[in-house]
Amino acid sequence: MEKAGKLNKYIFTVVVLYVSWILLTATTRADELIVGLIVSLLVAIGSFDYLSEHGLSHLTPKRVLYLIIYAPYYLWQVILANFDVAYRVLAPSMPIKPGIVKVKTNLKTDSGKLALANSITMTPGTLTMDVKDDTLLVHWIYVKDETVEGATKEIGTPFEKYLKEIFG
Amino acid sequence: MRLILGYFLLYFGAIFLFLGAFGLIRLPDLYTRMQASTKSTTLGAFASVLGVGVIHPDWFVKCLVVALFILLTAPVGSSALMRAAYKTGVPMTDSTTIDEGKEFFGEEQEGEAK
Amino acid sequence: MSILDWIYLAIVSIGAILAVFRMFKGPDVTDRVVGLDVLTTITVALFVFFAMVFDRYIYIDVALVYGLLAFVGVLVIARFIERGF
């Protein structure tokens, strides 16, 4: 994906800043909305080059749709992860077999890797330690498979399916 | 009805906040403790804050912002902390089976040494 | 405060005490920081809870700013432990 033009980036930054303003003030009063728009326009002048790389091309309908599908799936995984933790903490025998394994990923963009790392951290029994190129270092509380391929299949693949569509 | 849902979320969150802290005491080494505390307290705070939002519908948007903020930042902080712990050589528990980190960070440190 | 609020407060407070216990006992610096991190998350949840109990909207903003500062603080401490200085 090639870099977007200046105006494109500027508009994207303004949209993001304005949405943040509306969420933070949490009101629909006219004066707040007008001040927010002015502030977003001013702040974006100085910051659009740092905050955006691909501009509006991020906002295709397909990506938004996959994001809407992904959010409940992610929340469900978080809840499952917590029952898993509750079981491990409360069970008298404490079934843990921790280890550190490597996981490969196919995602190319930095934001995609960040999302994958966060997803892995919040799912049952795994916590990302570091990302380098296409390898993630993951601490696993109950190691089922020590090889790189097996761990990748067990940990990374379920999320990559969605994240590949969202972040490319 | 709204109150019942709100208090259900509040208590759901409270139980997981407690479990996260309990895991912090019970588990044997730093890495497993972080697993428990990160996941449980994040969901606990998320559910409690949403519960307040449901009880007070006027505040729902603001509570949603706080909840999403917790959900997005907690994993980043714990990843950074765990990497720092590993690099300073915090010991792992005896039942640990495999550790590929040496190799992983070994390459990196050669690259960084100037 | 109703009885339900008091029970909530009791459960979460026990959690906070356990986190403080880990902060004092922790054999390593990182253990103490993890205790602090847990305590921070519990505090954010409690701020929002107190906003509801005392009907003060401004407390939610306090919780947001506290969460933001704590997040940056944990990142800085992690960097500090990793690199020194």
mmCIF file of C-alpha atoms in Angstrom:
data_model
loop_
_atom_site.group_PDB
_atom_site.id
_atom_site.type_symbol
_atom_site.label_atom_id
_atom_site.label_comp_id
_atom_site.label_asym_id
_atom_site.label_seq_id
_atom_site.Cartn_x
_atom_site.Cartn_y
_atom_site.Cartn_z
ATOM 1 C CA MET A 1 0.000 0.000 0.000
ATOM 2 C CA GLU A 2 1.527 3.324 -1.017
ATOM 3 C CA LYS A 3 1.629 6.343 1.287
ATOM 4 C CA ALA A 4 -1.417 8.596 1.160
ATOM 5 C CA GLY A 5 -1.437 12.277 0.194
ATOM 6 C CA LYS A 6 -1.235 15.132 2.696
ATOM 7 C CA LEU A 7 -4.894 16.193 2.499
ATOM 8 C CA ASN A 8 -6.026 12.595 2.851
ATOM 9 C CA LYS A 9 -3.976 12.137 6.028
ATOM 10 C CA TYR A 10 -5.140 15.482 7.398
ATOM 11 C CA ILE A 11 -8.824 14.621 7.027
ATOM 12 C CA PHE A 12 -8.296 11.192 8.610
ATOM 13 C CA THR A 13 -6.552 12.763 11.615
ATOM 14 C CA VAL A 14 -9.315 15.344 12.029
ATOM 15 C CA VAL A 15 -11.961 12.598 12.003
ATOM 16 C CA VAL A 16 -10.108 10.547 14.623
ATOM 17 C CA LEU A 17 -9.517 13.580 16.872
ATOM 18 C CA TYR A 18 -13.114 14.758 16.570
ATOM 19 C CA VAL A 19 -14.517 11.334 17.436
ATOM 20 C CA SER A 20 -12.200 11.232 20.474
ATOM 21 C CA TRP A 21 -13.427 14.676 21.535
ATOM 22 C CA ILE A 22 -17.070 13.660 21.275
ATOM 23 C CA LEU A 23 -16.489 10.470 23.252
ATOM 24 C CA LEU A 24 -14.518 12.259 25.973
ATOM 25 C CA THR A 25 -16.978 15.102 26.469
ATOM 26 C CA ALA A 26 -19.919 12.677 26.053
ATOM 27 C CA THR A 27 -22.433 15.409 25.192
ATOM 28 C CA THR A 28 -24.265 16.713 22.127
ATOM 29 C CA ARG A 29 -24.481 20.385 23.154
ATOM 30 C CA ALA A 30 -23.875 22.652 20.169
ATOM 31 C CA ASP A 31 -21.109 24.791 21.733
ATOM 32 C CA GLU A 32 -19.075 21.726 22.723
ATOM 33 C CA LEU A 33 -19.375 20.288 19.229
ATOM 34 C CA ILE A 34 -18.255 23.546 17.560
ATOM 35 C CA VAL A 35 -15.293 24.050 19.906
ATOM 36 C CA GLY A 36 -14.330 20.417 19.374
ATOM 37 C CA LEU A 37 -14.324 20.799 15.609
ATOM 38 C CA ILE A 38 -12.161 23.942 15.789
ATOM 39 C CA VAL A 39 -9.702 22.303 18.189
ATOM 40 C CA SER A 40 -9.494 19.139 16.042
ATOM 41 C CA LEU A 41 -8.778 21.199 12.923
ATOM 42 C CA LEU A 42 -6.039 23.153 14.720
ATOM 43 C CA VAL A 43 -4.389 20.161 16.416
ATOM 44 C CA ALA A 44 -4.391 18.133 13.208
ATOM 45 C CA ILE A 45 -2.312 20.809 11.430
ATOM 46 C CA GLY A 46 0.680 20.022 13.612
ATOM 47 C CA SER A 47 0.205 16.314 14.123
ATOM 48 C CA PHE A 48 -1.213 14.647 10.990
ATOM 49 C CA ASP A 49 2.166 13.543 9.709
ATOM 50 C CA TYR A 50 2.875 11.546 12.877
ATOM 51 C CA LEU A 51 -0.557 10.113 13.542
ATOM 52 C CA SER A 52 -1.500 8.682 10.164
ATOM 53 C CA GLU A 53 0.255 6.642 7.500
ATOM 54 C CA HIS A 54 -2.356 5.462 5.045
ATOM 55 C CA GLY A 55 -5.048 8.093 5.571
ATOM 56 C CA LEU A 56 -8.659 7.388 4.701
ATOM 57 C CA SER A 57 -7.849 4.163 2.836
ATOM 58 C CA HIS A 58 -8.088 2.418 6.243
ATOM 59 C CA LEU A 59 -11.825 2.973 6.330
ATOM 60 C CA THR A 60 -13.122 0.534 3.745
ATOM 61 C CA PRO A 61 -16.525 -1.060 4.481
ATOM 62 C CA LYS A 62 -15.024 -4.567 4.507
ATOM 63 C CA ARG A 63 -12.590 -3.671 7.282
ATOM 64 C CA VAL A 64 -15.254 -1.992 9.381
ATOM 65 C CA LEU A 65 -17.513 -5.030 8.929
ATOM 66 C CA TYR A 66 -14.786 -7.444 10.037
ATOM 67 C CA LEU A 67 -14.011 -5.196 13.008
ATOM 68 C CA ILE A 68 -17.654 -5.379 14.066
ATOM 69 C CA ILE A 69 -17.551 -9.185 13.780
ATOM 70 C CA TYR A 70 -14.231 -9.379 15.581
ATOM 71 C CA ALA A 71 -15.185 -7.303 18.650
ATOM 72 C CA PRO A 72 -17.730 -9.766 20.158
ATOM 73 C CA TYR A 73 -15.454 -12.710 19.337
ATOM 74 C CA TYR A 74 -12.625 -10.960 21.205
ATOM 75 C CA LEU A 75 -14.820 -10.199 24.211
ATOM 76 C CA TRP A 76 -16.004 -13.807 24.320
ATOM 77 C CA GLN A 77 -12.380 -14.992 24.280
ATOM 78 C CA VAL A 78 -11.573 -12.611 27.156
ATOM 79 C CA ILE A 79 -14.404 -14.048 29.249
ATOM 80 C CA LEU A 80 -13.308 -17.636 28.471
ATOM 81 C CA ALA A 81 -9.754 -16.694 29.439
ATOM 82 C CA ASN A 82 -10.959 -15.477 32.807
ATOM 83 C CA PHE A 83 -12.839 -18.644 33.630
ATOM 84 C CA ASP A 84 -9.704 -20.534 32.650
ATOM 85 C CA VAL A 85 -7.627 -18.407 35.044
ATOM 86 C CA ALA A 86 -10.216 -18.791 37.786
ATOM 87 C CA TYR A 87 -10.040 -22.566 37.406
ATOM 88 C CA ARG A 88 -6.244 -22.626 37.556
ATOM 89 C CA VAL A 89 -6.074 -20.317 40.571
ATOM 90 C CA LEU A 90 -8.787 -21.995 42.623
ATOM 91 C CA ALA A 91 -8.156 -25.690 41.829
ATOM 92 C CA PRO A 92 -6.244 -27.237 44.752
ATOM 93 C CA SER A 93 -3.850 -29.152 42.478
ATOM 94 C CA MET A 94 -3.052 -25.984 40.489
ATOM 95 C CA PRO A 95 -2.701 -27.437 36.955
ATOM 96 C CA ILE A 96 0.100 -25.296 35.545
ATOM 97 C CA LYS A 97 2.973 -26.252 33.245
ATOM 98 C CA PRO A 98 4.426 -22.924 32.121
ATOM 99 C CA GLY A 99 6.852 -22.365 29.302
ATOM 100 C CA ILE A 100 8.000 -19.797 26.770
ATOM 101 C CA VAL A 101 7.353 -20.606 23.110
ATOM 102 C CA LYS A 102 7.738 -18.840 19.777
ATOM 103 C CA VAL A 103 4.812 -18.098 17.475
ATOM 104 C CA LYS A 104 5.068 -17.130 13.806
ATOM 105 C CA THR A 105 2.694 -14.640 12.214
ATOM 106 C CA ASN A 106 1.803 -13.742 8.639
ATOM 107 C CA LEU A 107 0.669 -10.196 9.433
ATOM 108 C CA LYS A 108 2.779 -7.493 7.836
ATOM 109 C CA THR A 109 1.707 -4.148 9.316
ATOM 110 C CA ASP A 110 2.731 -2.876 12.752
ATOM 111 C CA SER A 111 -0.840 -2.168 13.821
ATOM 112 C CA GLY A 112 -1.816 -5.705 12.837
ATOM 113 C CA LYS A 113 0.978 -7.154 14.963
ATOM 114 C CA LEU A 114 -0.006 -4.941 17.896
ATOM 115 C CA ALA A 115 -3.602 -6.159 17.652
ATOM 116 C CA LEU A 116 -2.451 -9.786 17.442
ATOM 117 C CA ALA A 117 -0.158 -9.363 20.466
ATOM 118 C CA ASN A 118 -2.949 -7.778 22.486
ATOM 119 C CA SER A 119 -5.383 -10.507 21.467
ATOM 120 C CA ILE A 120 -2.939 -13.236 22.468
ATOM 121 C CA THR A 121 -2.369 -11.562 25.833
ATOM 122 C CA MET A 122 -6.064 -11.536 26.620
ATOM 123 C CA THR A 123 -6.836 -15.132 25.574
ATOM 124 C CA PRO A 124 -6.727 -18.281 27.732
ATOM 125 C CA GLY A 125 -3.349 -18.956 29.278
ATOM 126 C CA THR A 126 -1.062 -16.957 26.984
ATOM 127 C CA LEU A 127 0.801 -13.651 27.351
ATOM 128 C CA THR A 128 2.915 -11.986 24.661
ATOM 129 C CA MET A 129 6.366 -10.887 25.802
ATOM 130 C CA ASP A 130 7.951 -9.435 22.691
ATOM 131 C CA VAL A 131 7.513 -9.056 18.935
ATOM 132 C CA LYS A 132 10.369 -9.099 16.461
ATOM 133 C CA ASP A 133 9.793 -9.209 12.700
ATOM 134 C CA ASP A 134 7.432 -12.166 12.202
ATOM 135 C CA THR A 135 8.078 -13.922 15.521
ATOM 136 C CA LEU A 136 6.192 -13.440 18.767
ATOM 137 C CA LEU A 137 7.576 -14.646 22.085
ATOM 138 C CA VAL A 138 4.704 -15.997 24.147
ATOM 139 C CA HIS A 139 4.539 -17.181 27.751
ATOM 140 C CA TRP A 140 2.128 -20.102 27.960
ATOM 141 C CA ILE A 141 0.743 -21.212 31.311
ATOM 142 C CA TYR A 142 -0.012 -24.775 30.166
ATOM 143 C CA VAL A 143 2.210 -25.832 27.270
ATOM 144 C CA LYS A 144 0.416 -28.245 24.941
ATOM 145 C CA ASP A 145 2.843 -28.205 22.025
ATOM 146 C CA GLU A 146 6.503 -27.191 22.176
ATOM 147 C CA THR A 147 7.238 -26.841 18.451
ATOM 148 C CA VAL A 148 6.905 -23.503 16.677
ATOM 149 C CA GLU A 149 4.351 -24.828 14.158
ATOM 150 C CA GLY A 150 2.162 -26.466 16.793
ATOM 151 C CA ALA A 151 2.185 -23.391 19.012
ATOM 152 C CA THR A 152 1.355 -21.143 16.062
ATOM 153 C CA LYS A 153 -1.611 -23.325 15.146
ATOM 154 C CA GLU A 154 -2.825 -23.440 18.745
ATOM 155 C CA ILE A 155 -2.371 -19.745 19.648
ATOM 156 C CA GLY A 156 -2.127 -17.472 16.631
ATOM 157 C CA THR A 157 -4.244 -18.893 13.802
ATOM 158 C CA PRO A 158 -7.769 -18.316 15.212
ATOM 159 C CA PHE A 159 -7.119 -14.558 15.409
ATOM 160 C CA GLU A 160 -5.121 -14.139 12.242
ATOM 161 C CA LYS A 161 -8.125 -15.142 10.165
ATOM 162 C CA TYR A 162 -9.929 -11.973 11.265
ATOM 163 C CA LEU A 163 -6.965 -9.658 11.731
ATOM 164 C CA LYS A 164 -5.687 -10.355 8.218
ATOM 165 C CA GLU A 165 -8.906 -8.873 6.843
ATOM 166 C CA ILE A 166 -8.870 -5.879 9.189
ATOM 167 C CA PHE A 167 -5.214 -4.832 9.029
ATOM 168 C CA GLY A 168 -4.020 -6.532 5.854
ATOM 169 C CA MET B 1 -34.447 -4.728 35.292
ATOM 170 C CA ARG B 2 -31.744 -2.200 34.495
ATOM 171 C CA LEU B 3 -30.604 -2.256 38.112
ATOM 172 C CA ILE B 4 -30.433 -6.045 38.139
ATOM 173 C CA LEU B 5 -28.241 -6.114 35.021
ATOM 174 C CA GLY B 6 -26.069 -3.300 36.400
ATOM 175 C CA TYR B 7 -25.489 -4.973 39.746
ATOM 176 C CA PHE B 8 -24.884 -8.299 38.038
ATOM 177 C CA LEU B 9 -22.087 -6.686 36.009
ATOM 178 C CA LEU B 10 -20.704 -4.944 39.105
ATOM 179 C CA TYR B 11 -20.505 -8.198 41.072
ATOM 180 C CA PHE B 12 -19.161 -10.146 38.107
ATOM 181 C CA GLY B 13 -16.379 -7.571 37.945
ATOM 182 C CA ALA B 14 -15.794 -7.593 41.700
ATOM 183 C CA ILE B 15 -15.320 -11.366 41.738
ATOM 184 C CA PHE B 16 -12.722 -11.208 38.979
ATOM 185 C CA LEU B 17 -10.912 -8.269 40.589
ATOM 186 C CA PHE B 18 -10.678 -10.373 43.740
ATOM 187 C CA LEU B 19 -9.548 -13.470 41.812
ATOM 188 C CA GLY B 20 -6.800 -11.517 40.079
ATOM 189 C CA ALA B 21 -5.422 -10.352 43.416
ATOM 190 C CA PHE B 22 -5.824 -13.844 44.869
ATOM 191 C CA GLY B 23 -3.855 -15.349 41.976
ATOM 192 C CA LEU B 24 -1.159 -12.779 42.724
ATOM 193 C CA ILE B 25 -0.721 -14.385 46.142
ATOM 194 C CA ARG B 26 -1.176 -18.038 45.253
ATOM 195 C CA LEU B 27 0.739 -18.692 42.021
ATOM 196 C CA PRO B 28 4.408 -19.706 42.263
ATOM 197 C CA ASP B 29 6.407 -17.314 40.061
ATOM 198 C CA LEU B 30 6.221 -13.861 38.540
ATOM 199 C CA TYR B 31 5.257 -14.964 35.038
ATOM 200 C CA THR B 32 2.259 -17.055 36.048
ATOM 201 C CA ARG B 33 1.207 -14.345 38.502
ATOM 202 C CA MET B 34 1.193 -11.815 35.690
ATOM 203 C CA GLN B 35 -0.954 -14.121 33.572
ATOM 204 C CA ALA B 36 -3.603 -14.270 36.268
ATOM 205 C CA SER B 37 -3.475 -10.647 37.342
ATOM 206 C CA THR B 38 -3.517 -9.121 33.850
ATOM 207 C CA LYS B 39 -6.467 -11.082 32.515
ATOM 208 C CA SER B 40 -8.610 -11.114 35.632
ATOM 209 C CA THR B 41 -8.237 -7.521 36.741
ATOM 210 C CA THR B 42 -8.750 -6.227 33.214
ATOM 211 C CA LEU B 43 -12.044 -8.046 32.757
ATOM 212 C CA GLY B 44 -12.989 -7.222 36.361
ATOM 213 C CA ALA B 45 -12.513 -3.490 35.913
ATOM 214 C CA PHE B 46 -14.143 -3.618 32.463
ATOM 215 C CA ALA B 47 -17.282 -5.293 33.796
ATOM 216 C CA SER B 48 -17.536 -3.103 36.915
ATOM 217 C CA VAL B 49 -17.204 0.124 34.966
ATOM 218 C CA LEU B 50 -19.792 -1.029 32.421
ATOM 219 C CA GLY B 51 -22.061 -1.968 35.320
ATOM 220 C CA VAL B 52 -21.937 1.598 36.620
ATOM 221 C CA GLY B 53 -22.738 2.759 33.096
ATOM 222 C CA VAL B 54 -25.798 0.529 32.975
ATOM 223 C CA ILE B 55 -27.061 1.705 36.376
ATOM 224 C CA HIS B 56 -26.596 5.377 35.345
ATOM 225 C CA PRO B 57 -27.633 5.506 31.650
ATOM 226 C CA ASP B 58 -26.641 9.204 31.399
ATOM 227 C CA TRP B 59 -23.021 8.245 32.018
ATOM 228 C CA PHE B 60 -22.958 5.241 29.731
ATOM 229 C CA VAL B 61 -20.794 6.771 26.980
ATOM 230 C CA LYS B 62 -18.195 8.029 29.433
ATOM 231 C CA CYS B 63 -18.079 4.692 31.245
ATOM 232 C CA LEU B 64 -17.657 2.921 27.904
ATOM 233 C CA VAL B 65 -14.647 5.139 27.142
ATOM 234 C CA VAL B 66 -13.026 4.263 30.495
ATOM 235 C CA ALA B 67 -13.785 0.549 30.004
ATOM 236 C CA LEU B 68 -12.361 0.409 26.476
ATOM 237 C CA PHE B 69 -9.330 2.356 27.643
ATOM 238 C CA ILE B 70 -8.628 -0.259 30.332
ATOM 239 C CA LEU B 71 -9.163 -3.107 27.866
ATOM 240 C CA LEU B 72 -6.716 -1.649 25.335
ATOM 241 C CA THR B 73 -3.886 -0.452 27.592
ATOM 242 C CA ALA B 74 -3.549 -3.247 30.165
ATOM 243 C CA PRO B 75 -2.024 -5.854 27.778
ATOM 244 C CA VAL B 76 0.591 -3.387 26.498
ATOM 245 C CA GLY B 77 1.776 -2.508 30.004
ATOM 246 C CA SER B 78 2.022 -6.126 31.104
ATOM 247 C CA SER B 79 3.923 -7.157 27.969
ATOM 248 C CA ALA B 80 6.524 -4.468 28.602
ATOM 249 C CA LEU B 81 6.787 -5.420 32.266
ATOM 250 C CA MET B 82 7.170 -9.128 31.521
ATOM 251 C CA ARG B 83 9.911 -8.516 28.991
ATOM 252 C CA ALA B 84 11.746 -6.353 31.519
ATOM 253 C CA ALA B 85 11.404 -9.124 34.119
ATOM 254 C CA TYR B 86 12.740 -11.734 31.705
ATOM 255 C CA LYS B 87 15.733 -9.630 30.675
ATOM 256 C CA THR B 88 16.731 -8.955 34.288
ATOM 257 C CA GLY B 89 16.599 -12.698 34.945
ATOM 258 C CA VAL B 90 13.704 -13.154 37.336
ATOM 259 C CA PRO B 91 13.671 -16.919 38.099
ATOM 260 C CA MET B 92 10.943 -19.157 36.699
ATOM 261 C CA THR B 93 9.144 -21.845 38.654
ATOM 262 C CA ASP B 94 10.441 -25.441 38.724
ATOM 263 C CA SER B 95 7.639 -26.936 36.641
ATOM 264 C CA THR B 96 8.658 -24.826 33.629
ATOM 265 C CA THR B 97 9.092 -27.076 30.603
ATOM 266 C CA ILE B 98 10.515 -25.023 27.754
ATOM 267 C CA ASP B 99 12.250 -21.668 27.401
ATOM 268 C CA GLU B 100 12.997 -20.350 23.929
ATOM 269 C CA GLY B 101 13.622 -16.819 25.122
ATOM 270 C CA LYS B 102 17.411 -17.163 25.469
ATOM 271 C CA GLU B 103 17.809 -17.757 21.763
ATOM 272 C CA PHE B 104 15.268 -15.046 20.910
ATOM 273 C CA PHE B 105 16.906 -12.299 22.936
ATOM 274 C CA GLY B 106 20.427 -13.575 22.258
ATOM 275 C CA GLU B 107 20.151 -12.608 18.586
ATOM 276 C CA GLU B 108 18.746 -9.236 19.484
ATOM 277 C CA GLN B 109 21.476 -8.269 21.932
ATOM 278 C CA GLU B 110 24.189 -9.033 19.389
ATOM 279 C CA GLY B 111 22.381 -6.744 16.993
ATOM 280 C CA GLU B 112 22.134 -3.964 19.554
ATOM 281 C CA ALA B 113 25.721 -4.070 20.842
ATOM 282 C CA LYS B 114 27.523 -1.230 19.127
ATOM 283 C CA MET C 1 -25.072 3.407 50.275
ATOM 284 C CA SER C 2 -27.218 0.307 50.122
ATOM 285 C CA ILE C 3 -26.182 -3.102 51.440
ATOM 286 C CA LEU C 4 -25.296 -4.243 47.873
ATOM 287 C CA ASP C 5 -22.815 -1.387 47.579
ATOM 288 C CA TRP C 6 -21.189 -2.316 50.883
ATOM 289 C CA ILE C 7 -20.744 -5.949 49.817
ATOM 290 C CA TYR C 8 -19.157 -4.840 46.534
ATOM 291 C CA LEU C 9 -16.806 -2.547 48.422
ATOM 292 C CA ALA C 10 -15.845 -5.363 50.805
ATOM 293 C CA ILE C 11 -14.975 -7.834 48.024
ATOM 294 C CA VAL C 12 -12.902 -5.328 46.087
ATOM 295 C CA SER C 13 -11.158 -4.044 49.217
ATOM 296 C CA ILE C 14 -9.973 -7.551 50.118
ATOM 297 C CA GLY C 15 -8.521 -7.749 46.605
ATOM 298 C CA ALA C 16 -6.732 -4.428 47.137
ATOM 299 C CA ILE C 17 -5.297 -5.624 50.454
ATOM 300 C CA LEU C 18 -3.960 -8.783 48.780
ATOM 301 C CA ALA C 19 -2.298 -6.628 46.094
ATOM 302 C CA VAL C 20 -0.687 -4.435 48.771
ATOM 303 C CA PHE C 21 0.505 -7.592 50.530
ATOM 304 C CA ARG C 22 2.249 -8.680 47.322
ATOM 305 C CA MET C 23 3.779 -5.210 47.013
ATOM 306 C CA PHE C 24 5.387 -5.500 50.450
ATOM 307 C CA LYS C 25 6.403 -9.150 50.174
ATOM 308 C CA GLY C 26 7.433 -9.449 46.501
ATOM 309 C CA PRO C 27 10.901 -10.979 46.275
ATOM 310 C CA ASP C 28 11.745 -8.912 43.194
ATOM 311 C CA VAL C 29 11.260 -5.339 42.040
ATOM 312 C CA THR C 30 9.062 -6.571 39.199
ATOM 313 C CA ASP C 31 6.789 -8.389 41.650
ATOM 314 C CA ARG C 32 6.188 -5.126 43.446
ATOM 315 C CA VAL C 33 5.409 -3.363 40.168
ATOM 316 C CA VAL C 34 2.908 -6.081 39.249
ATOM 317 C CA GLY C 35 1.247 -5.552 42.626
ATOM 318 C CA LEU C 36 1.116 -1.831 41.922
ATOM 319 C CA ASP C 37 -0.396 -2.477 38.492
ATOM 320 C CA VAL C 38 -3.178 -4.606 39.977
ATOM 321 C CA LEU C 39 -3.793 -2.003 42.659
ATOM 322 C CA THR C 40 -4.090 0.669 39.954
ATOM 323 C CA THR C 41 -6.718 -1.248 38.014
ATOM 324 C CA ILE C 42 -8.690 -1.863 41.206
ATOM 325 C CA THR C 43 -8.441 1.855 42.037
ATOM 326 C CA VAL C 44 -9.820 2.893 38.638
ATOM 327 C CA ALA C 45 -12.793 0.559 39.122
ATOM 328 C CA LEU C 46 -13.340 1.972 42.627
ATOM 329 C CA PHE C 47 -13.202 5.591 41.395
ATOM 330 C CA VAL C 48 -15.999 4.889 38.937
ATOM 331 C CA PHE C 49 -17.933 3.012 41.630
ATOM 332 C CA PHE C 50 -17.629 5.986 44.010
ATOM 333 C CA ALA C 51 -18.774 8.304 41.227
ATOM 334 C CA MET C 52 -21.981 6.278 41.185
ATOM 335 C CA VAL C 53 -22.363 6.062 44.967
ATOM 336 C CA PHE C 54 -21.774 9.774 45.651
ATOM 337 C CA ASP C 55 -23.377 10.898 42.369
ATOM 338 C CA ARG C 56 -20.361 12.943 41.279
ATOM 339 C CA TYR C 57 -19.823 12.873 37.522
ATOM 340 C CA ILE C 58 -16.357 14.443 37.784
ATOM 341 C CA TYR C 59 -14.910 11.334 39.496
ATOM 342 C CA ILE C 60 -15.112 9.450 36.188
ATOM 343 C CA ASP C 61 -12.758 11.993 34.636
ATOM 344 C CA VAL C 62 -10.445 11.506 37.591
ATOM 345 C CA ALA C 63 -10.489 7.758 36.945
ATOM 346 C CA LEU C 64 -9.668 8.284 33.266
ATOM 347 C CA VAL C 65 -6.707 10.566 33.991
ATOM 348 C CA TYR C 66 -5.445 8.279 36.753
ATOM 349 C CA GLY C 67 -5.615 5.277 34.419
ATOM 350 C CA LEU C 68 -3.715 7.168 31.729
ATOM 351 C CA LEU C 69 -0.954 8.291 34.097
ATOM 352 C CA ALA C 70 -0.635 4.804 35.619
ATOM 353 C CA PHE C 71 -0.313 3.243 32.161
ATOM 354 C CA VAL C 72 2.493 5.614 31.215
ATOM 355 C CA GLY C 73 4.056 5.048 34.641
ATOM 356 C CA VAL C 74 4.152 1.266 34.218
ATOM 357 C CA LEU C 75 5.760 1.611 30.783
ATOM 358 C CA VAL C 76 8.402 3.977 32.198
ATOM 359 C CA ILE C 77 9.164 1.645 35.123
ATOM 360 C CA ALA C 78 9.437 -1.323 32.736
ATOM 361 C CA ARG C 79 11.921 0.586 30.603
ATOM 362 C CA PHE C 80 13.810 1.644 33.727
ATOM 363 C CA ILE C 81 14.129 -1.952 34.971
ATOM 364 C CA GLU C 82 15.222 -3.148 31.549
ATOM 365 C CA ARG C 83 17.883 -0.581 30.732
ATOM 366 C CA GLY C 84 18.862 0.993 34.053
ATOM 367 C CA PHE C 85 18.970 4.794 34.601
#
